Amino acid sequence: MILSLRQAIIQRVHDKSAEELIDVINDSIGGDDKALPGLGVLFELIWEHSGHEEQISMAATLKSHLDSGAK
């Protein structure tokens, strides 16, 4: 069976607890660029399962940080 990158990432974190997922995210942020696709897949899952108001809030937070020149 050949897995796509997205499927492989989801399979890697599928059985992790919320605390373990926090650790995965924290370890990936600011780390090696090779972690970026994984963060993208995790963000995609968050985005797809968030309500419209949550999406607006996330987009506003992102815009605010981009406008302030934050990394």
Coordinates of C-alpha atoms in Angstrom, one line a residue:
M1 CA 0.0 0.0 0.0
I2 CA 1.4 3.4 -1.0
L3 CA 0.4 6.3 1.3
S4 CA 0.3 9.9 0.3
L5 CA 2.3 12.3 2.5
R6 CA -1.0 13.6 3.9
Q7 CA -2.1 10.0 4.8
A8 CA 1.3 9.2 6.3
I9 CA 1.2 12.2 8.5
I10 CA -2.3 11.5 9.7
Q11 CA -1.5 7.9 10.4
R12 CA 1.6 9.0 12.4
V13 CA -0.5 11.1 14.8
H14 CA -3.8 9.2 14.7
D15 CA -3.5 7.5 18.1
K16 CA -1.8 10.4 20.0
S17 CA -3.5 12.0 23.0
A18 CA -4.2 15.7 23.1
E19 CA -1.0 16.3 25.2
E20 CA 1.0 14.3 22.7
L21 CA -0.4 16.3 19.8
I22 CA 0.6 19.5 21.6
D23 CA 4.1 18.2 21.9
V24 CA 4.2 17.3 18.2
I25 CA 3.1 20.8 17.3
N26 CA 5.4 22.5 19.7
D27 CA 8.4 20.4 18.6
S28 CA 7.7 21.2 15.0
I29 CA 7.2 25.0 15.3
G30 CA 10.5 26.8 14.7
G31 CA 12.2 23.5 13.9
D32 CA 13.5 22.1 10.7
D33 CA 11.6 23.1 7.5
K34 CA 10.9 19.4 6.9
A35 CA 8.2 19.6 9.6
L36 CA 6.3 22.2 7.7
P37 CA 4.2 19.8 5.6
G38 CA 3.2 18.0 8.7
L39 CA 2.0 21.2 10.4
G40 CA 0.2 22.0 7.2
V41 CA -1.7 18.8 7.3
L42 CA -2.6 19.3 11.0
F43 CA -3.7 22.8 10.3
E44 CA -5.9 21.5 7.4
L45 CA -7.6 19.1 9.8
I46 CA -8.2 21.9 12.3
W47 CA -9.5 24.2 9.6
E48 CA -11.8 21.7 8.1
H49 CA -13.4 20.8 11.4
S50 CA -13.7 24.4 12.7
G51 CA -16.8 26.5 12.5
H52 CA -17.0 29.6 10.4
E53 CA -16.5 31.9 13.4
E54 CA -13.4 29.9 14.5
Q55 CA -12.0 30.2 11.0
I56 CA -12.6 34.0 11.0
S57 CA -10.8 34.2 14.4
M58 CA -7.8 32.1 13.2
A59 CA -7.6 34.2 10.0
A60 CA -7.8 37.5 12.0
T61 CA -5.0 36.2 14.3
L62 CA -2.9 35.3 11.4
K63 CA -3.5 38.7 9.7
S64 CA -2.7 40.6 12.9
H65 CA 0.7 38.8 13.2
L66 CA 1.5 39.2 9.6
D67 CA 0.7 42.9 9.8
S68 CA 2.9 43.4 12.8
G69 CA 5.8 41.8 11.1
A70 CA 5.9 38.9 13.5
K71 CA 7.5 35.7 12.3

